[in-house]
PDB file of C-alpha atoms in Angstrom:
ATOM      1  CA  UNK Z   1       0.000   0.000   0.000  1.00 76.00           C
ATOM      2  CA  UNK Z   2       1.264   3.378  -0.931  1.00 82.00           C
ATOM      3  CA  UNK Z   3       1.524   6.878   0.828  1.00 84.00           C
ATOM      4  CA  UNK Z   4      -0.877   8.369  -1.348  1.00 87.00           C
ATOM      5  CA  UNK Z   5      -3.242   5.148  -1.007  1.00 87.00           C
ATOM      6  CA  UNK Z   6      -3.040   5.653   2.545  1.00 89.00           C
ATOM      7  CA  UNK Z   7      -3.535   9.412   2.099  1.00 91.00           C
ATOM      8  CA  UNK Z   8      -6.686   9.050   0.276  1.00 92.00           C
ATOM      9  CA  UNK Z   9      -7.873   6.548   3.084  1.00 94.00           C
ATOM     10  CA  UNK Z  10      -6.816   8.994   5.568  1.00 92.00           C
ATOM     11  CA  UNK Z  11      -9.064  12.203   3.550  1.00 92.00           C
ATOM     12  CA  UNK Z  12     -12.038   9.522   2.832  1.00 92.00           C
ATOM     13  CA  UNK Z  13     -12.162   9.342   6.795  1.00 92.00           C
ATOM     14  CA  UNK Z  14     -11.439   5.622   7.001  1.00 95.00           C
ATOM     15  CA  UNK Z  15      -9.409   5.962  10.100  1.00 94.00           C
ATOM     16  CA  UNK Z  16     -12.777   7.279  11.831  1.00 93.00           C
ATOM     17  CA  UNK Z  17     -13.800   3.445  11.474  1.00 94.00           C
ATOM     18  CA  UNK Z  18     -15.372   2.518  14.976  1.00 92.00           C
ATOM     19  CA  UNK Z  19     -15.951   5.745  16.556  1.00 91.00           C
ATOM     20  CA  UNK Z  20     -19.320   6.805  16.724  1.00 87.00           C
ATOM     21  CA  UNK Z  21     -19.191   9.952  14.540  1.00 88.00           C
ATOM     22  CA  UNK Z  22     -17.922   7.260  11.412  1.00 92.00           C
ATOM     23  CA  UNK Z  23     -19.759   6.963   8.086  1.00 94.00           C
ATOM     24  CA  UNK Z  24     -17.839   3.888   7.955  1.00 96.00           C
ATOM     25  CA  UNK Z  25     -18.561  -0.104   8.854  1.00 96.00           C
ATOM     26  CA  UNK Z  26     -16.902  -3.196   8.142  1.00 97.00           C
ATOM     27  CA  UNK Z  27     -17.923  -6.542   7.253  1.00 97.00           C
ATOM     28  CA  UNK Z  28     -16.708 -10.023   7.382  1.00 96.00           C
ATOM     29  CA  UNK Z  29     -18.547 -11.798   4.523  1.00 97.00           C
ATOM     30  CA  UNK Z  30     -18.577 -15.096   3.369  1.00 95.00           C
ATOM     31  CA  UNK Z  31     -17.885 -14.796  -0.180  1.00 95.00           C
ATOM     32  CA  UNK Z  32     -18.020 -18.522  -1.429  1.00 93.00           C
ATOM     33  CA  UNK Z  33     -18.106 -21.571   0.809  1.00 90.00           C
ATOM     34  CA  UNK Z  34     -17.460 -25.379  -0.749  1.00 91.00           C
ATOM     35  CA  UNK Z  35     -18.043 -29.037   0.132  1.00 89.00           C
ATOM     36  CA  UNK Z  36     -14.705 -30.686  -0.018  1.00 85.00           C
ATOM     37  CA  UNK Z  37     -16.262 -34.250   1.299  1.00 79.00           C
ATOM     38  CA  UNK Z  38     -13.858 -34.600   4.200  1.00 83.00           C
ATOM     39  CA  UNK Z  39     -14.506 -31.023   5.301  1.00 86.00           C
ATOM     40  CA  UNK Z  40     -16.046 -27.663   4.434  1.00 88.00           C
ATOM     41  CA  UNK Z  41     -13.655 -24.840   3.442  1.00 91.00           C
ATOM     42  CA  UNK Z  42     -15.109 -20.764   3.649  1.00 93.00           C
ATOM     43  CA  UNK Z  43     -13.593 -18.193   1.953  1.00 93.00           C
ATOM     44  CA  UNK Z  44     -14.050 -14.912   3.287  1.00 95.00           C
ATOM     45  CA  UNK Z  45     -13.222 -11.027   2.686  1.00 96.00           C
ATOM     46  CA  UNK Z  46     -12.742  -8.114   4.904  1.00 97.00           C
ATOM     47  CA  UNK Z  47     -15.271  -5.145   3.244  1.00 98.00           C
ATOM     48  CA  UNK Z  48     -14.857  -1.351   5.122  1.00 97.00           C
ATOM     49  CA  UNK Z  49     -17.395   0.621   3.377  1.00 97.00           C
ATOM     50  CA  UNK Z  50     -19.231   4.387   4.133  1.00 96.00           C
ATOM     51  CA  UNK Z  51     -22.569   2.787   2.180  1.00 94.00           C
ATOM     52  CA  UNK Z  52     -25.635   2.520   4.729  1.00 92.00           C
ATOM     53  CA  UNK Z  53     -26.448  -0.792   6.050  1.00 92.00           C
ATOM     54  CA  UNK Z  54     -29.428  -1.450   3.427  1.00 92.00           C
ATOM     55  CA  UNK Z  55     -27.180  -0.922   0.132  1.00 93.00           C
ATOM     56  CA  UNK Z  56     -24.396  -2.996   1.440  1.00 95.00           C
ATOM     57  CA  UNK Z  57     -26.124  -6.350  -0.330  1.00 95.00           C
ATOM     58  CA  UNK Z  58     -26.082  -4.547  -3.327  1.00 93.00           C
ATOM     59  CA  UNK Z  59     -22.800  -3.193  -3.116  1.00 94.00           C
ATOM     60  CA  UNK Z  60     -21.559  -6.577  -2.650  1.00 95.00           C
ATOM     61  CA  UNK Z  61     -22.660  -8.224  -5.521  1.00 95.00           C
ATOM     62  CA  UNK Z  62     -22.217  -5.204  -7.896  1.00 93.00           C
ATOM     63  CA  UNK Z  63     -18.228  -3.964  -6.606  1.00 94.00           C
ATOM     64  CA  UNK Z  64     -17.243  -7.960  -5.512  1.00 94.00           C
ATOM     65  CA  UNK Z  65     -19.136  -9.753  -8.303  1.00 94.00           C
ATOM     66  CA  UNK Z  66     -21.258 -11.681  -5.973  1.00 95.00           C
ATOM     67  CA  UNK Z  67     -24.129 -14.272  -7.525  1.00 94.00           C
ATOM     68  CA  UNK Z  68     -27.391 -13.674  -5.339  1.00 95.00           C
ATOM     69  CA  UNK Z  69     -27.257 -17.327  -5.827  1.00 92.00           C
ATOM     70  CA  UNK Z  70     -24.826 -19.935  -6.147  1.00 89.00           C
ATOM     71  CA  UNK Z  71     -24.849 -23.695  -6.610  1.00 86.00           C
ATOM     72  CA  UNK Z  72     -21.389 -23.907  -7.014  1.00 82.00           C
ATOM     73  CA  UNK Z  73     -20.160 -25.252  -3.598  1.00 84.00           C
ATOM     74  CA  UNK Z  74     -17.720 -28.975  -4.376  1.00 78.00           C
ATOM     75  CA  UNK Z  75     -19.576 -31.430  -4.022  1.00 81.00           C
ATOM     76  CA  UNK Z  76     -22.816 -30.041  -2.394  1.00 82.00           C
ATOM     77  CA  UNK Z  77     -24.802 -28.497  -5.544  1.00 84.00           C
ATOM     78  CA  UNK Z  78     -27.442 -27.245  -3.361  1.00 85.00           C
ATOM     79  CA  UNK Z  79     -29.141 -23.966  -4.723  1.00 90.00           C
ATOM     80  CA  UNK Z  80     -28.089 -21.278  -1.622  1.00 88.00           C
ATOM     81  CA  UNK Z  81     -27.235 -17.524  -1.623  1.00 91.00           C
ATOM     82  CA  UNK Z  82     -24.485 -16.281  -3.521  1.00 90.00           C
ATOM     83  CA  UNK Z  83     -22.936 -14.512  -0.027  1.00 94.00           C
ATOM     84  CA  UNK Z  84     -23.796 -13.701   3.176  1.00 95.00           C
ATOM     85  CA  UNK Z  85     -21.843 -10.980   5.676  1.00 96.00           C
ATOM     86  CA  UNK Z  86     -21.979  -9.022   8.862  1.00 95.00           C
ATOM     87  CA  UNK Z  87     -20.973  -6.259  11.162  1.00 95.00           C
ATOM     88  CA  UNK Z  88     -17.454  -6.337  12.942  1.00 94.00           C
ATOM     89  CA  UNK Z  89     -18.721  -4.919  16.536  1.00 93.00           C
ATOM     90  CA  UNK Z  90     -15.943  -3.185  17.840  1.00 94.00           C
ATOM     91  CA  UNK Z  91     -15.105  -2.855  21.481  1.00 92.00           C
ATOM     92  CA  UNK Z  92     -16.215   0.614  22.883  1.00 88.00           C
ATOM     93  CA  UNK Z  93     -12.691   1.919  23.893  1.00 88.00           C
ATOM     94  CA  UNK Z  94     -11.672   5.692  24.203  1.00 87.00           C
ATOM     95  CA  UNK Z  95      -8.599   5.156  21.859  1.00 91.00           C
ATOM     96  CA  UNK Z  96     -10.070   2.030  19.502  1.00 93.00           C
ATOM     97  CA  UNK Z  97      -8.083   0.734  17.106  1.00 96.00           C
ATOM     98  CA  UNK Z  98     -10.638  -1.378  14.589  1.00 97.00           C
ATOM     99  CA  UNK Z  99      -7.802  -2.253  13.010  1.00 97.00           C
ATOM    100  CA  UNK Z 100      -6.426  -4.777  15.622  1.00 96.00           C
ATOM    101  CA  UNK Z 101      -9.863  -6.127  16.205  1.00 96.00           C
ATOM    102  CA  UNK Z 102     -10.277  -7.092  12.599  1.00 97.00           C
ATOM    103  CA  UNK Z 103      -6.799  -8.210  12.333  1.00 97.00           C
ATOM    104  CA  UNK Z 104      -7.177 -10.789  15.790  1.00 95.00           C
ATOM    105  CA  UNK Z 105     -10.499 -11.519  14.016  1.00 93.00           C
ATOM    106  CA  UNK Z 106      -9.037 -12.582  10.982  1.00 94.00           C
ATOM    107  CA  UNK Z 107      -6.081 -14.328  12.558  1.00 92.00           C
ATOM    108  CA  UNK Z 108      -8.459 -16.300  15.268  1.00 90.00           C
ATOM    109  CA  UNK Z 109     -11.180 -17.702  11.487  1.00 87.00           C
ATOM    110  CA  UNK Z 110      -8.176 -18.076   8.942  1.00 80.00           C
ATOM    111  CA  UNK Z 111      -7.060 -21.196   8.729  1.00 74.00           C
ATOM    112  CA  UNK Z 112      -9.775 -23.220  10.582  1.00 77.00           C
ATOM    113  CA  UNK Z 113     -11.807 -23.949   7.317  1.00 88.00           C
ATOM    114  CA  UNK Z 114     -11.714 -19.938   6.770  1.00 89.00           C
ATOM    115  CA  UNK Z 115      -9.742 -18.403   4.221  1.00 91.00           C
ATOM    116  CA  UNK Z 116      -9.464 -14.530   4.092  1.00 94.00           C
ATOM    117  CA  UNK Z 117      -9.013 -13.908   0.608  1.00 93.00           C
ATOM    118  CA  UNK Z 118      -9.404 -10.270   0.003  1.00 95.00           C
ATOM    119  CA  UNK Z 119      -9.864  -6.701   1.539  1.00 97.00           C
ATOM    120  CA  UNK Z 120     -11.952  -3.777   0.207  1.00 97.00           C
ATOM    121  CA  UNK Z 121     -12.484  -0.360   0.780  1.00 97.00           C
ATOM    122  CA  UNK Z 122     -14.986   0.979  -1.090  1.00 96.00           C
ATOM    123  CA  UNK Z 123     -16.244   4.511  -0.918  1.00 94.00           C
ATOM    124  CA  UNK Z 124     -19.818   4.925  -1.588  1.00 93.00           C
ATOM    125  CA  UNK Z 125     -21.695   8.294  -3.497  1.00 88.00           C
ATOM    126  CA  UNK Z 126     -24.868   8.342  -2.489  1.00 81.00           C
ATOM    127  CA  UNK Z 127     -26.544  10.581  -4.498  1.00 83.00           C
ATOM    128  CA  UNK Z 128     -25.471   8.518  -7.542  1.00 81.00           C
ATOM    129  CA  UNK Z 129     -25.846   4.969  -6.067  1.00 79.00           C
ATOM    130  CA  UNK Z 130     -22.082   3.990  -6.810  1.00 85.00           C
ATOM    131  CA  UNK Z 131     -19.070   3.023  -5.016  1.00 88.00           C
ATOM    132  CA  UNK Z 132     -15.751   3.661  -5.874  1.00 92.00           C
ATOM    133  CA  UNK Z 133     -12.858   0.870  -4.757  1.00 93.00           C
ATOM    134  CA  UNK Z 134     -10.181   2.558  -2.941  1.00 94.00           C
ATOM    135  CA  UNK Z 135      -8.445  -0.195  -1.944  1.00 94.00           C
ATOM    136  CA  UNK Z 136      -8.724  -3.987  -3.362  1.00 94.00           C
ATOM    137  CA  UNK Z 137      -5.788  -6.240  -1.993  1.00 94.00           C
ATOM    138  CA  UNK Z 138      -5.245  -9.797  -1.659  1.00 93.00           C
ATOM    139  CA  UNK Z 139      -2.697  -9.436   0.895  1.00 93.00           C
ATOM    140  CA  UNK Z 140      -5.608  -8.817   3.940  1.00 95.00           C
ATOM    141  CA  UNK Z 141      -2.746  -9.531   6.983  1.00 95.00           C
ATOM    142  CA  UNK Z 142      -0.631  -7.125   5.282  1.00 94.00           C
ATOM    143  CA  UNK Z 143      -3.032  -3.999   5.098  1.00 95.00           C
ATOM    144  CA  UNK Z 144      -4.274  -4.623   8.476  1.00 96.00           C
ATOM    145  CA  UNK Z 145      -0.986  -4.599   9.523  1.00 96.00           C
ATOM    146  CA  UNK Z 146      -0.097  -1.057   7.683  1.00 95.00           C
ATOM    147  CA  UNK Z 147      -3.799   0.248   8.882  1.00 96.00           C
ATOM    148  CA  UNK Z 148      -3.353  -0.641  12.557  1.00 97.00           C
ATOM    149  CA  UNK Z 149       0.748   1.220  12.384  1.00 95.00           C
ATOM    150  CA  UNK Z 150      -1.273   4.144  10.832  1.00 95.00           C
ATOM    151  CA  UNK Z 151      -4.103   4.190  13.646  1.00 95.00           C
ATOM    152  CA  UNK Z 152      -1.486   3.937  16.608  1.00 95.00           C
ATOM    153  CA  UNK Z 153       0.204   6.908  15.220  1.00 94.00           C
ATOM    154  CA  UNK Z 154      -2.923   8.925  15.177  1.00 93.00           C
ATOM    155  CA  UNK Z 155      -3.821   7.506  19.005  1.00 93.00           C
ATOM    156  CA  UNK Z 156      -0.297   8.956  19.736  1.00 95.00           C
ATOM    157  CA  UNK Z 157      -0.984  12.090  18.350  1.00 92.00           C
ATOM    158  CA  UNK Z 158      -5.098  12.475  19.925  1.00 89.00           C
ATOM    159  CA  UNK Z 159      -3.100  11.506  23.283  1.00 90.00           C
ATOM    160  CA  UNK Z 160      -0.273  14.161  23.182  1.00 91.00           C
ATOM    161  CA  UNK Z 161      -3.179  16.631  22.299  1.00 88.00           C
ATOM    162  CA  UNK Z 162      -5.494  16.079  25.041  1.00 88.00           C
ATOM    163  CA  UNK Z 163      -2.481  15.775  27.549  1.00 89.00           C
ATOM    164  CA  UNK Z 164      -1.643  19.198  26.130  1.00 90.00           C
ATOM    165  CA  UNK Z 165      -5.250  20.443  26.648  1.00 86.00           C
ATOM    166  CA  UNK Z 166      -5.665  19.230  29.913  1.00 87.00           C
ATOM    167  CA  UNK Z 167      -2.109  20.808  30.855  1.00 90.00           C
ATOM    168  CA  UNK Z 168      -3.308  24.451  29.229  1.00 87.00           C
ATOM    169  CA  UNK Z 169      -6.438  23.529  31.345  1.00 86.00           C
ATOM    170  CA  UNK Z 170      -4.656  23.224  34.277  1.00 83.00           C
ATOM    171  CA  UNK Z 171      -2.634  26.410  33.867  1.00 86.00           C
ATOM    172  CA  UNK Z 172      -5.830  28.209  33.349  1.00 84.00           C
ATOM    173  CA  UNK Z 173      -7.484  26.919  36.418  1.00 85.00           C
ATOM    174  CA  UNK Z 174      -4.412  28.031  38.685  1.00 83.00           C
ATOM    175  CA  UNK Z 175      -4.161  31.367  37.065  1.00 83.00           C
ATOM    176  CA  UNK Z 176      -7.858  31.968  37.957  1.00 86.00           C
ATOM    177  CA  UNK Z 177      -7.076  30.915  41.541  1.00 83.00           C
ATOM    178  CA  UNK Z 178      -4.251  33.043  41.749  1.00 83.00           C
ATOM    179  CA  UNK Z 179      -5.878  36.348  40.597  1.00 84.00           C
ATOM    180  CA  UNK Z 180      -8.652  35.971  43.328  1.00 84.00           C
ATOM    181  CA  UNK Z 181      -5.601  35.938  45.673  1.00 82.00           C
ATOM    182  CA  UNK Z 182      -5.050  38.847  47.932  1.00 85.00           C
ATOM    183  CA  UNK Z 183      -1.721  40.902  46.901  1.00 83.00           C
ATOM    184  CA  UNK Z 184       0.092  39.844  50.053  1.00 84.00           C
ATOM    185  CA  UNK Z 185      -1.181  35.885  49.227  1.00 82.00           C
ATOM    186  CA  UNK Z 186       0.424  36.565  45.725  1.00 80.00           C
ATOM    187  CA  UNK Z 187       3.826  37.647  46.999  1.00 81.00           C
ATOM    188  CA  UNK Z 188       4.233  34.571  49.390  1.00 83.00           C
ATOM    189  CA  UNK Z 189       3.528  32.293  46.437  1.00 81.00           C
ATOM    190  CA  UNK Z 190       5.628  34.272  43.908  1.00 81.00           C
ATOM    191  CA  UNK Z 191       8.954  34.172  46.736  1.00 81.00           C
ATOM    192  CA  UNK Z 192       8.013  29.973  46.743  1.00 81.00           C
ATOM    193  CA  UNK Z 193       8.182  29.511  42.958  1.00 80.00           C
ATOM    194  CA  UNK Z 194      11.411  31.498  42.628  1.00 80.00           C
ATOM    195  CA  UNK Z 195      13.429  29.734  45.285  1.00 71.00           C
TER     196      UNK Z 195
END
């Protein structure tokens, strides 16, 4: 993933992902599933997307190219839906980082009959019922990886701020306590700070 991928991400709002002001959700959906006789093997893809809840069926079979129904499962030939998905519910943490939650998500399903075989990001326009892919990668451990580095930075930089505003806070609280000081109160505490 680039710097200007991960720029337009970043200007899209992506990184708002979780927080309760976010336009944007993401999905785990089952893309494909197939009988293998000995055992039945899922695969899966991680979708982040601004579109509301009730286009996301349609999104996923117009931007993914996703039958609304499939008979094509190995051995089972049973008529079923094409796909089927749903929410990631994130924890409700001051400085959440969907990122990791997806990523120990994905690590805890892949491999036990669960294959995570892509990663979208698709923006949706509204007014014109269309989504635009901003991100399509096959390498899903990879991005999460590079999202979740991007996310700590910003938690790094939201913590330094608010440590700084509840420093000039601070400050402003004492220098309201000092200026309903009497004069004489004033000079005993200006003689203590320059000792």
């Amino acid at each position: 993933m680039t710097n200007e991928e991960l720029k337009e991400l970043q200007d899209a709002g992506v990184f708002t992902l979780g927080q309760r002001n976010s336009k944007y959700s993401a999905y785990n959906v089952l893309t494909s599933w197939s009988d293998n006789a000995d055992s039945i093997t899922y695969a899966n893809s991680v979708v982040i997307t601004n579109a509301d809840y009730i286009f996301v069926p349609t999104l996923l079979h117009d931007m993914l190219n996703l039958p609304w129904t499939s008979a094509d499962h190995g051995y089972n030939q049973t008529l079923t839906t094409g796909f089927d998905y749903g929410t990631f519910n994130f924890s409700d943490k001051k400085y959440l980082n969907p990122f990791t939650e997806i990523y120990d998500h994905v690590q805890i399903l892949d491999g036990s009959n669960h294959w995570f075989k892509h990663i979208y990001i698709i923006d949706f326009d509204l007014e014109n019922q269309k989504g635009k892919t901003l991100l399509n990668s096959d390498a899903v451990e990879s991005v999460l990886l590079k999202l979740i580095a991007v996310r700590k930075e910003q938690i790094k930089a939201e913590q330094a701020q608010e440590r700084k505003e509840k420093a000039n806070a601070d400050v402003d609280a004492i220098a309201k306590k000092i200026t309903r000081m009497s004069s004489a109160n004033k000079q005993k505490l200006l003689k203590l700070i320059l000792k």
